[in-house]
PDB file of C-alpha atoms in Angstrom:
ATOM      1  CA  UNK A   1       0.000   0.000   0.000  1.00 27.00           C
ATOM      2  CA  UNK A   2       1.197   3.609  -1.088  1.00 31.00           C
ATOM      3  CA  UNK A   3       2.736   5.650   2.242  1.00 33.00           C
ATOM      4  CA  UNK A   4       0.200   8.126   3.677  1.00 31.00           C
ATOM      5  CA  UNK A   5       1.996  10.549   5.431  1.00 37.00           C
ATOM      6  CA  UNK A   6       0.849  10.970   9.030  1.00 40.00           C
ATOM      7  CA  UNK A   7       0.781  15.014   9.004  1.00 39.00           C
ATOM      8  CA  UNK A   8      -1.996  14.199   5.812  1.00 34.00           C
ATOM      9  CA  UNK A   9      -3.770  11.781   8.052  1.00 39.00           C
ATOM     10  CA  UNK A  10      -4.051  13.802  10.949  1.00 41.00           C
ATOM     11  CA  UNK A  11      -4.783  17.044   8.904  1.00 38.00           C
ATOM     12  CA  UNK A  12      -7.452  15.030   6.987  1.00 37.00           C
ATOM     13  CA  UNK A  13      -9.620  14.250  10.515  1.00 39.00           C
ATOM     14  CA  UNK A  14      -8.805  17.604  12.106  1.00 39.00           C
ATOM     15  CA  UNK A  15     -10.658  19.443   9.601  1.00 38.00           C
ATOM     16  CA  UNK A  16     -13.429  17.343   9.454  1.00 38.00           C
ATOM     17  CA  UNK A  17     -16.679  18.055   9.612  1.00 38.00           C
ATOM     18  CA  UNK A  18     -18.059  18.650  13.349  1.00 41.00           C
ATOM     19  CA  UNK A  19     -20.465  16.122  12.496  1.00 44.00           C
ATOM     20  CA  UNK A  20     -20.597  14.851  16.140  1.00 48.00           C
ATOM     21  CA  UNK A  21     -20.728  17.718  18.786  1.00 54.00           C
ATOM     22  CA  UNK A  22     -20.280  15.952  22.172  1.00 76.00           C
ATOM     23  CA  UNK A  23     -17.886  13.360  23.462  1.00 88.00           C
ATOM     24  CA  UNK A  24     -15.952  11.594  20.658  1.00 90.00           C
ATOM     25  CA  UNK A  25     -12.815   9.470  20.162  1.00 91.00           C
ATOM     26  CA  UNK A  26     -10.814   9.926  17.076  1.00 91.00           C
ATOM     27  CA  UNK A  27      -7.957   7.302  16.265  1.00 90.00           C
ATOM     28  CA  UNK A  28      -5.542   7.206  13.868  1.00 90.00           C
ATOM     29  CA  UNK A  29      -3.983   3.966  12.557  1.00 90.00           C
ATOM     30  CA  UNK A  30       0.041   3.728  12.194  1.00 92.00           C
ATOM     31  CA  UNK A  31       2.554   0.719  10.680  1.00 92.00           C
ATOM     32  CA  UNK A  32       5.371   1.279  12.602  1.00 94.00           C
ATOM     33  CA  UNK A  33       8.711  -1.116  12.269  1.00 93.00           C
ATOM     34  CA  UNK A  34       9.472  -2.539  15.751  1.00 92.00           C
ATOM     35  CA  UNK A  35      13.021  -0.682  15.654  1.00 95.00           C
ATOM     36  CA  UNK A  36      10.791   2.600  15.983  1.00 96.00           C
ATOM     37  CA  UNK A  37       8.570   2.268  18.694  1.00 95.00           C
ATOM     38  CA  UNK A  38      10.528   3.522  21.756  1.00 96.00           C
ATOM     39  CA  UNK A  39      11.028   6.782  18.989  1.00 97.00           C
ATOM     40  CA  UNK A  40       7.662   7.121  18.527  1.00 96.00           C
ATOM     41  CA  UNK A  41       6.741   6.754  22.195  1.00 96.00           C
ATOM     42  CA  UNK A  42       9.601   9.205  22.831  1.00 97.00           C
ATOM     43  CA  UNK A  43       8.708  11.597  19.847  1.00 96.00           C
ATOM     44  CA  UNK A  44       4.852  11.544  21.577  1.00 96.00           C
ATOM     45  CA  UNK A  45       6.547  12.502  25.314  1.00 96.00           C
ATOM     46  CA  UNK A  46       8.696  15.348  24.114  1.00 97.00           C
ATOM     47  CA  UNK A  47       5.872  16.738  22.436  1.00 97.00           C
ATOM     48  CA  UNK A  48       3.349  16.501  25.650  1.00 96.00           C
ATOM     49  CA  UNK A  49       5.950  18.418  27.486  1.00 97.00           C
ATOM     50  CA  UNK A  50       6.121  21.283  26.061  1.00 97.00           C
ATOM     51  CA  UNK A  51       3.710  23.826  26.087  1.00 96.00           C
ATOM     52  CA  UNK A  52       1.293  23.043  23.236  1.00 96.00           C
ATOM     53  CA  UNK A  53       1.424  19.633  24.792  1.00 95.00           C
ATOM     54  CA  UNK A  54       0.392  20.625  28.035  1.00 95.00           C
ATOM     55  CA  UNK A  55      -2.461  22.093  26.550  1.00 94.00           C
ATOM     56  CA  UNK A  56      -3.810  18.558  24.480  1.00 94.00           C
ATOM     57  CA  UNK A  57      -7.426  18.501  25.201  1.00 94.00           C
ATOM     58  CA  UNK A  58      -8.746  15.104  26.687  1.00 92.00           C
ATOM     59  CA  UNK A  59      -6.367  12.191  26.039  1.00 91.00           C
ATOM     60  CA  UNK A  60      -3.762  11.516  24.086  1.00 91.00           C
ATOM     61  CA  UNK A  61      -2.784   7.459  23.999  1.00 93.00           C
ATOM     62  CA  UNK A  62      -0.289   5.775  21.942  1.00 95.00           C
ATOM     63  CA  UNK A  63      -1.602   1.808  21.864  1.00 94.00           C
ATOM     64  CA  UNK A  64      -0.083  -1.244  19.941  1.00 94.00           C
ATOM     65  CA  UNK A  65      -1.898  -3.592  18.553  1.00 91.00           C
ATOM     66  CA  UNK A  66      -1.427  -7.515  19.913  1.00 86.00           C
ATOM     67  CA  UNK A  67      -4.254  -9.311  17.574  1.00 68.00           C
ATOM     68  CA  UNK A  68      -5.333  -7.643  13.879  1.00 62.00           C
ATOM     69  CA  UNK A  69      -5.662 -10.386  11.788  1.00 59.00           C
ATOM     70  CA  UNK A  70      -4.472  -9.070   7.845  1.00 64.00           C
ATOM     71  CA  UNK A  71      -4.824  -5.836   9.203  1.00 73.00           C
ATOM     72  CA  UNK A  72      -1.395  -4.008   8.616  1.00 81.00           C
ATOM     73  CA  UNK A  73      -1.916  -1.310  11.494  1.00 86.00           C
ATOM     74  CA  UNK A  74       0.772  -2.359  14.139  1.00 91.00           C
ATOM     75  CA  UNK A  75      -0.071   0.701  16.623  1.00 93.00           C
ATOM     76  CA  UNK A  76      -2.793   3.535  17.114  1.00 93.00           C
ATOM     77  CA  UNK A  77      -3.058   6.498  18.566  1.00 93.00           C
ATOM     78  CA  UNK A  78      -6.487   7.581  19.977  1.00 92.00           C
ATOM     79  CA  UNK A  79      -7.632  10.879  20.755  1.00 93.00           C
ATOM     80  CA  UNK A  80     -10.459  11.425  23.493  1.00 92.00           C
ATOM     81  CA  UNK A  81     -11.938  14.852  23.437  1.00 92.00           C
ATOM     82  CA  UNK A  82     -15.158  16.156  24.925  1.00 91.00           C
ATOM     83  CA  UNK A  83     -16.156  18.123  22.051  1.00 90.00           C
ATOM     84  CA  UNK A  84     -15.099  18.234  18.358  1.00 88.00           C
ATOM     85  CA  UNK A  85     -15.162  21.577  18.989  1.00 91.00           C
ATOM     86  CA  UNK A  86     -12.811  21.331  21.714  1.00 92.00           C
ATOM     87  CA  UNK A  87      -9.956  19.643  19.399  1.00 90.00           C
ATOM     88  CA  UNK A  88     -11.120  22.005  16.644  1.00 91.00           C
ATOM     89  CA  UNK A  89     -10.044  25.269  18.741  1.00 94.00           C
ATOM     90  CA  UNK A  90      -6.722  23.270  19.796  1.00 94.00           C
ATOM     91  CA  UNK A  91      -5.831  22.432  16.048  1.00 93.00           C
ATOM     92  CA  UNK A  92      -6.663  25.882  14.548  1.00 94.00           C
ATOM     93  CA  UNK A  93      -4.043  27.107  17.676  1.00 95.00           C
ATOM     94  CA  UNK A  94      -1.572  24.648  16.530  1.00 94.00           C
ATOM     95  CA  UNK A  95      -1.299  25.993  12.978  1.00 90.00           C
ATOM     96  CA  UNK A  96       2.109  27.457  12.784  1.00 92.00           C
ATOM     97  CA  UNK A  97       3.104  25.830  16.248  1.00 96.00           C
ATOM     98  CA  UNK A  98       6.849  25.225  16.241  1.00 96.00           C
ATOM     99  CA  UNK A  99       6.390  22.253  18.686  1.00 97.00           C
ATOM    100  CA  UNK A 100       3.405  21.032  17.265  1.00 95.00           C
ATOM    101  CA  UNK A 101       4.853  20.528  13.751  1.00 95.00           C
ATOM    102  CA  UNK A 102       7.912  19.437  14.389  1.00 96.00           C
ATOM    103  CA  UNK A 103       6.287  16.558  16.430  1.00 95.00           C
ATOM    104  CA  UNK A 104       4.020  15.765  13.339  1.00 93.00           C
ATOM    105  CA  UNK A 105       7.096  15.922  11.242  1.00 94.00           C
ATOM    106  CA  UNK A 106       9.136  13.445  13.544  1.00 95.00           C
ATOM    107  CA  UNK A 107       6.267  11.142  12.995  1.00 92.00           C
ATOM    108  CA  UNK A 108       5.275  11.255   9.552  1.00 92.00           C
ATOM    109  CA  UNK A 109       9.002  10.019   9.781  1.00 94.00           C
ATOM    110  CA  UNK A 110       8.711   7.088  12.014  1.00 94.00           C
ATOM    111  CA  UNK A 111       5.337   5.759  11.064  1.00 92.00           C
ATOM    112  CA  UNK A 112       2.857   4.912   7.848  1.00 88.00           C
ATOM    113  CA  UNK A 113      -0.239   6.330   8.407  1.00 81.00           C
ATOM    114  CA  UNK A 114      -3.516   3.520   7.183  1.00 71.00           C
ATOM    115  CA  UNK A 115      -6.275   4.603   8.471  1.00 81.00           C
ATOM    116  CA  UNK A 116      -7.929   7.425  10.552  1.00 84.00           C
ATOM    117  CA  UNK A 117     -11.829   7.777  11.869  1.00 86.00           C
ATOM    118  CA  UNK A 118     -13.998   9.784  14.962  1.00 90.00           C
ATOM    119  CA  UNK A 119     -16.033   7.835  16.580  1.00 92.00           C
ATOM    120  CA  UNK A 120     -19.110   9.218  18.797  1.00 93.00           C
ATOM    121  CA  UNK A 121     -19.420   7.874  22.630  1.00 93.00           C
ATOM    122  CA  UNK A 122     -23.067   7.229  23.125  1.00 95.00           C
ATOM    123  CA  UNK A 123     -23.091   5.157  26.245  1.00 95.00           C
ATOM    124  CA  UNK A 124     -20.203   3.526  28.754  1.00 94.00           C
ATOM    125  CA  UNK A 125     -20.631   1.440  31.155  1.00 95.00           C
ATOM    126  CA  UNK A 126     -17.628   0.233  34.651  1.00 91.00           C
ATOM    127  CA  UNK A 127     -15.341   2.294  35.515  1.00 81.00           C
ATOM    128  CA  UNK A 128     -12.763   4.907  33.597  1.00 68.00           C
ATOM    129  CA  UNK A 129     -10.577   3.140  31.401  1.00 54.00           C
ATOM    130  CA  UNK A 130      -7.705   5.450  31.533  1.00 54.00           C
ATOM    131  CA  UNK A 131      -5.467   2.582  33.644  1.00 70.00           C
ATOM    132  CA  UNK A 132      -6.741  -0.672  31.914  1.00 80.00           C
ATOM    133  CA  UNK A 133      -3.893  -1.667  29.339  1.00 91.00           C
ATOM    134  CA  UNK A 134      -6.144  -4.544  27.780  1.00 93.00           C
ATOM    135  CA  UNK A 135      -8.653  -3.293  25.179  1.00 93.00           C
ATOM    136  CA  UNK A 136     -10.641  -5.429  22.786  1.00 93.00           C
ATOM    137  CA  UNK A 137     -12.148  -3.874  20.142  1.00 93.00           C
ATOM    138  CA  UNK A 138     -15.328  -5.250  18.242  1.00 93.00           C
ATOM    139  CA  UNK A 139     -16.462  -4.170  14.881  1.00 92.00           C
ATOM    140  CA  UNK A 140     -20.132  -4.022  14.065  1.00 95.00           C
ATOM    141  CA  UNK A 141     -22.524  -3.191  11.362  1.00 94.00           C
ATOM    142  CA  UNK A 142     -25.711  -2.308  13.158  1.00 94.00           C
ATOM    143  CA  UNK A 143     -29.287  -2.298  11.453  1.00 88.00           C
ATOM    144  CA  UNK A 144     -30.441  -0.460  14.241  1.00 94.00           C
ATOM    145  CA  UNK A 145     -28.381   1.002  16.550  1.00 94.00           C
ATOM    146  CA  UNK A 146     -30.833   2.884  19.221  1.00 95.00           C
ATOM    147  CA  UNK A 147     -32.568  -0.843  19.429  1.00 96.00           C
ATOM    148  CA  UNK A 148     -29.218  -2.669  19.936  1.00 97.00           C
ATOM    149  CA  UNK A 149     -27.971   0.201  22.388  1.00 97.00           C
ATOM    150  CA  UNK A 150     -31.246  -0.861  24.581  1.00 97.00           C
ATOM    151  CA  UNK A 151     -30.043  -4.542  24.486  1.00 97.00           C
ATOM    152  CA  UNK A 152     -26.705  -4.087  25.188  1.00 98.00           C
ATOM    153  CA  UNK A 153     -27.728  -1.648  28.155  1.00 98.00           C
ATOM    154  CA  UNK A 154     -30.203  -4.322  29.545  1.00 98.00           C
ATOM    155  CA  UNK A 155     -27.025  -6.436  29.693  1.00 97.00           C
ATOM    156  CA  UNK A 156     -24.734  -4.260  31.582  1.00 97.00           C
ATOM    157  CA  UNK A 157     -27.172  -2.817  34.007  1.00 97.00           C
ATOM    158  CA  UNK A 158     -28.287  -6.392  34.906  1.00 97.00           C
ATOM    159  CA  UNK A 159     -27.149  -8.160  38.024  1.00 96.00           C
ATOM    160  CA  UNK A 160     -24.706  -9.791  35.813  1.00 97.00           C
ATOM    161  CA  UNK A 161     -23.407  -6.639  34.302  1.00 97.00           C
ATOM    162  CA  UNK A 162     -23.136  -4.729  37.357  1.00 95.00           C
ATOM    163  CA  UNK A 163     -20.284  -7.236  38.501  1.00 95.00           C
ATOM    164  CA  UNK A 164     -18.606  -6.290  35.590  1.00 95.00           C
ATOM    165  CA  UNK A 165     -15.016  -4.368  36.348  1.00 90.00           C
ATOM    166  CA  UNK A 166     -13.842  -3.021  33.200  1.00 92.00           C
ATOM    167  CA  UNK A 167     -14.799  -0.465  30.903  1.00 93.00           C
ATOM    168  CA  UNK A 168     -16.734  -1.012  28.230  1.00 95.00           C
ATOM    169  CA  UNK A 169     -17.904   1.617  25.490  1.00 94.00           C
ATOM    170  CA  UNK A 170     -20.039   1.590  22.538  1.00 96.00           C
ATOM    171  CA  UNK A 171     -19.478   4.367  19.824  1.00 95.00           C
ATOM    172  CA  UNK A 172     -21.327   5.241  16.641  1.00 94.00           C
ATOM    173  CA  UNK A 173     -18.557   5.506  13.330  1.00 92.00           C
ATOM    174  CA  UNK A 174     -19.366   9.273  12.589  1.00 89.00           C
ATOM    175  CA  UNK A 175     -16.163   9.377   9.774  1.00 85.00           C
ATOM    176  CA  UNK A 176     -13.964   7.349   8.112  1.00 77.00           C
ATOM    177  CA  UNK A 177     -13.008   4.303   8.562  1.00 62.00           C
ATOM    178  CA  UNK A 178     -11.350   1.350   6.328  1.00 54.00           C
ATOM    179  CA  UNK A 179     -15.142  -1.373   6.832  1.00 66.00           C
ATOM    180  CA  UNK A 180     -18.628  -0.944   6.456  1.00 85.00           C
ATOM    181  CA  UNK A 181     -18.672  -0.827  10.509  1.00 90.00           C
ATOM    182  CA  UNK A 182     -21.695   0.960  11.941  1.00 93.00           C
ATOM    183  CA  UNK A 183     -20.549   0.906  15.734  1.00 95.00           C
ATOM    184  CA  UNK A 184     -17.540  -0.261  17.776  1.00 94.00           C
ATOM    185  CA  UNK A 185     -17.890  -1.813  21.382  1.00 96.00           C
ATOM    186  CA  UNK A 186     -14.669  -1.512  22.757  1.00 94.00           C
ATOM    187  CA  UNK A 187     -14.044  -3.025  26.184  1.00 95.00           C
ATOM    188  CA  UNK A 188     -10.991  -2.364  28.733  1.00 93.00           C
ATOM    189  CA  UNK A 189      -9.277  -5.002  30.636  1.00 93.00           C
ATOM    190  CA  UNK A 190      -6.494  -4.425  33.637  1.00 91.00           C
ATOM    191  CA  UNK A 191      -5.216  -7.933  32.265  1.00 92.00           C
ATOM    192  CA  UNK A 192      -5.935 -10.999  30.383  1.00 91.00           C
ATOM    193  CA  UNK A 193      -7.049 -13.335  33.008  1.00 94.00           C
ATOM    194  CA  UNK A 194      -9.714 -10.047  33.987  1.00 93.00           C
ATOM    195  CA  UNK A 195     -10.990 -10.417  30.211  1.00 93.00           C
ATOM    196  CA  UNK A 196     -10.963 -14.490  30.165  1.00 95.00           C
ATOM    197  CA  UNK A 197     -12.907 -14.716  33.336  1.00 95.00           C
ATOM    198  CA  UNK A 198     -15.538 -11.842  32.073  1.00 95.00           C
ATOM    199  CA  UNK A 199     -15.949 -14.195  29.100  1.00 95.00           C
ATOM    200  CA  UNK A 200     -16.800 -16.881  30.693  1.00 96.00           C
ATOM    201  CA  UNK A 201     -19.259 -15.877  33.004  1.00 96.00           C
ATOM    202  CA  UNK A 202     -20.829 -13.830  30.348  1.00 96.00           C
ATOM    203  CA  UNK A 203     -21.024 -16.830  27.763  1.00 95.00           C
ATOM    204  CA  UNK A 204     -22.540 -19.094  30.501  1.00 96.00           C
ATOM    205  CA  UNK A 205     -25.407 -16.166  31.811  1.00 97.00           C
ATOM    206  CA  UNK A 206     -28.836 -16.528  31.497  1.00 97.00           C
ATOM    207  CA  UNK A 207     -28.686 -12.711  30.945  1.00 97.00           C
ATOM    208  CA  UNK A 208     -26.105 -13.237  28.035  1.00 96.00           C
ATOM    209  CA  UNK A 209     -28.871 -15.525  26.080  1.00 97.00           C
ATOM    210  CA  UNK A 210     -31.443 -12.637  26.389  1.00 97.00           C
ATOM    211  CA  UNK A 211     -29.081 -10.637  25.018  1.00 97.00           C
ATOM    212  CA  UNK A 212     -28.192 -12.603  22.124  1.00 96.00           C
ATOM    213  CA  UNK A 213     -32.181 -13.643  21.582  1.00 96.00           C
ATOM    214  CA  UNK A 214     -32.692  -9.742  21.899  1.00 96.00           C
ATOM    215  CA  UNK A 215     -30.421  -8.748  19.194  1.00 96.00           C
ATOM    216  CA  UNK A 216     -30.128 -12.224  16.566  1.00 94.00           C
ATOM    217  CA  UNK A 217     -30.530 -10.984  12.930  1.00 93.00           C
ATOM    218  CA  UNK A 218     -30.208  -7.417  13.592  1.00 93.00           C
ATOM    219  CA  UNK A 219     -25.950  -6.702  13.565  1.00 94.00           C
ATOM    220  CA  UNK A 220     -23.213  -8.267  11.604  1.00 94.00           C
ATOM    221  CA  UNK A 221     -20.035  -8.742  13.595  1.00 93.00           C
ATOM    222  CA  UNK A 222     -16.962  -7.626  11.044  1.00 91.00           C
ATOM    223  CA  UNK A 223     -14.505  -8.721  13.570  1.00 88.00           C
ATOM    224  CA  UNK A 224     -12.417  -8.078  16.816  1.00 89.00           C
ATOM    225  CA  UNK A 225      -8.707  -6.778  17.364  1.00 90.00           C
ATOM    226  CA  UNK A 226      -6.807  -6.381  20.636  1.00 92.00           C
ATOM    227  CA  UNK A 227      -4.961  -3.377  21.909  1.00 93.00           C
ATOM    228  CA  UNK A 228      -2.358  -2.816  24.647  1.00 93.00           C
ATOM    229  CA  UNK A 229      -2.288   1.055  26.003  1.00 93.00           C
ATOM    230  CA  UNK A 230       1.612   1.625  26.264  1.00 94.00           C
ATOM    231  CA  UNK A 231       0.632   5.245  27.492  1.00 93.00           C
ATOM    232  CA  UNK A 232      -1.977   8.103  28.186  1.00 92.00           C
ATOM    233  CA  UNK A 233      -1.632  11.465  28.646  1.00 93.00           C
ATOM    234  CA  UNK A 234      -4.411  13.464  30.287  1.00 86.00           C
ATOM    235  CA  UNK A 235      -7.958  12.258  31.342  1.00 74.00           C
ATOM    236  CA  UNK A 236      -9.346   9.870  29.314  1.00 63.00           C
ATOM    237  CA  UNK A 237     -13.125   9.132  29.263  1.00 57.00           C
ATOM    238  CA  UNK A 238     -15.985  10.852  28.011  1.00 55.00           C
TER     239      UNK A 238
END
């Protein structure tokens, strides 16, 4: 696949748009050779230190990505705003930002930019993410998404859900994007065993069967990927 510049990829989603005015997510997918990492971890740190940095709206996290299938996206980094007017007024600031672009510039170096979308939080359910390293990501393509959102609610608020102890949250694809997705759930994990244990008492629930019965014909799952959080910067949540 041709290179896509980074500083075109993140240009491209800042000046999207403000499709989606409340809390949103945006992420942008990187290749990154394994030699490069620590740089781009380092090139993200240097930045968040200086002045523009300390002024990031949200959070800022660099993640990595552990299981992708074909998918050629090694890391991502995720942007967590409250508004897409909030990043809007940062971006326009960071215009002719010395710090700002030579941080873009370091990583249109480092990285191949593949894909980049904003995503729209519309319900979350446990506790902040901003410490669980373990995320698992599910792509869906939702006939109708208020009707699934009531499902998947009835789930988590049940007594089964409420003994839940990640964070899970379930976002509406407002642009871009490399599937036909619809929605994402993506659900955060402190570890692995924490995510194998969830899955089992979820797949053996009486509540997880009304679920599914609930919701049978009316989504197509396009697949899952797993994420590990190597840092955050700020607050994240919506």
């Amino acid at each position: 696949m041709p290179r896509i510049p980074t500083l075109f990829l993140i240009a491209c989603v800042m000046t999207a748009g403000a499709v989606h005015a409340g809390p949103n997510w945006e992420a942008y997918g990187l290749q990154v050779a394994p030699k490069d990492t620590g740089a781009v971890l380092e090139a993200i740190e240097t930045f968040m230190a200086t002045e523009a940095g300390q002024k990031v709206p949200g959070a800022y996290s660099l993640m990595q990505s552990t299981m992708d299938g074909a998918d050629p996206t090694t890391h991502s980094i995720i942007w967590t705003t409250d508004s897409v007017a909030d990043r809007a007024t940062y971006m326009q600031s960071m215009e002719r930002n010395e710090d700002w672009n030579t941080f873009v510039a370091t990583l249109s170096g480092l990285t191949r930019g593949f894909s980049s979308y904003r995503m729209a939080f519309l319900k979350t359910w446990g506790d902040s993410g901003s410490s669980d390293p373990v995320w698992y990501i599910h792509m869906l393509k939702l006939e109708d998404g208020a009707a699934y959102l009531k499902a998947l609610d009835a789930l988590m608020t049940s007594e089964l859900g409420r003994t839940f102890s990640g964070w899970m949250v379930f976002s509406r694809v407002v642009a871009g994007g490399v599937t036909p997705s619809s929605h994402l759930i993506s659900v955060g994990f402190e570890t692995e065993a924490e995510a194998e244990d969830w899955e089992a008492r979820l797949e053996a629930s009486a509540e997880n069967a009304a679920f599914q019965k609930a919701t049978a014909g009316t989504y197509e799952h396009l697949g899952s990927s797993i994420l590990t959080t190597l840092k955050t910067w700020g607050d994240l949540g919506p």
